[in-house]
Amino acid sequence: MHSKENSTYSLAIECKDTQYLFENTENKELNAIALLENGSSNRVIQKSNFKFVGEIEIDAERNNHYRIHKNF
């Protein structure tokens, strides 16, 4: 099992680099997941231009699901 504190840090780095991922991989879409109560992670995802898709359950915990599409 991973640490939720480390997940938040990793998430911030990954969201910052979405343009790099789109330019250097064949991915046309990226997904992000954050626990409902993790306001910091949700804000980082939203500020990175991910759009809210809905709520999903993972390991009996409710999460917000976001998605961003390649647009260039």
Coordinates of C-alpha atoms in Angstrom, one line a residue:
M1 CA 0.0 0.0 0.0
H2 CA 1.3 3.5 -0.8
S3 CA 1.3 6.6 1.4
K4 CA -1.4 9.1 0.7
E5 CA 1.0 11.9 1.5
N6 CA 3.4 10.7 -1.1
S7 CA 0.6 10.3 -3.6
T8 CA -0.3 14.0 -3.3
Y9 CA 3.3 15.1 -3.9
S10 CA 3.5 12.8 -7.0
L11 CA 0.2 14.0 -8.3
A12 CA 1.3 17.6 -8.2
I13 CA 4.4 16.8 -10.2
E14 CA 2.6 14.7 -12.7
C15 CA -0.2 17.2 -13.3
K16 CA 2.3 19.9 -14.0
D17 CA 3.8 17.9 -16.8
T18 CA 0.7 17.0 -18.8
Q19 CA 2.0 18.9 -21.9
Y20 CA 5.3 17.0 -21.8
L21 CA 3.4 13.7 -21.6
F22 CA 1.2 14.5 -24.6
E23 CA 4.2 15.7 -26.6
N24 CA 6.4 12.7 -25.8
T25 CA 4.0 9.8 -25.7
E26 CA 1.1 8.6 -27.9
N27 CA -1.4 9.2 -25.2
K28 CA -4.4 11.2 -26.3
E29 CA -6.0 11.4 -22.9
L30 CA -4.9 11.3 -19.2
N31 CA -7.0 10.4 -16.1
A32 CA -6.5 11.7 -12.6
I33 CA -8.1 10.3 -9.4
A34 CA -8.3 12.0 -5.9
L35 CA -10.1 11.1 -2.7
L36 CA -13.2 13.3 -2.2
E37 CA -11.9 14.7 1.0
N38 CA -8.4 15.5 -0.4
G39 CA -9.0 19.1 -1.3
S40 CA -5.4 19.8 -2.1
S41 CA -5.1 17.1 -4.7
N42 CA -8.5 18.0 -6.2
R43 CA -7.4 21.7 -6.6
V44 CA -4.1 20.7 -8.3
I45 CA -5.9 18.5 -10.7
Q46 CA -8.5 21.2 -11.5
K47 CA -5.7 23.9 -11.9
S48 CA -4.0 21.5 -14.4
N49 CA -7.1 21.8 -16.7
F50 CA -8.5 18.3 -16.0
K51 CA -12.3 18.2 -16.3
F52 CA -14.4 16.5 -13.7
V53 CA -15.9 13.2 -15.0
G54 CA -17.7 11.8 -11.9
E55 CA -17.2 9.9 -8.7
I56 CA -15.8 6.4 -8.6
E57 CA -15.1 3.9 -5.8
I58 CA -11.7 2.4 -5.4
D59 CA -10.9 0.1 -2.5
A60 CA -14.1 1.1 -0.7
E61 CA -13.2 4.8 -0.9
R62 CA -15.0 7.5 -2.9
N63 CA -12.8 9.4 -5.4
N64 CA -13.3 12.2 -7.9
H65 CA -12.3 11.2 -11.4
Y66 CA -10.9 13.7 -13.8
R67 CA -9.8 13.6 -17.5
I68 CA -7.9 15.8 -19.9
H69 CA -7.6 15.3 -23.6
K70 CA -4.8 16.2 -25.9
N71 CA -5.8 19.4 -27.7
F72 CA -2.8 20.3 -29.8

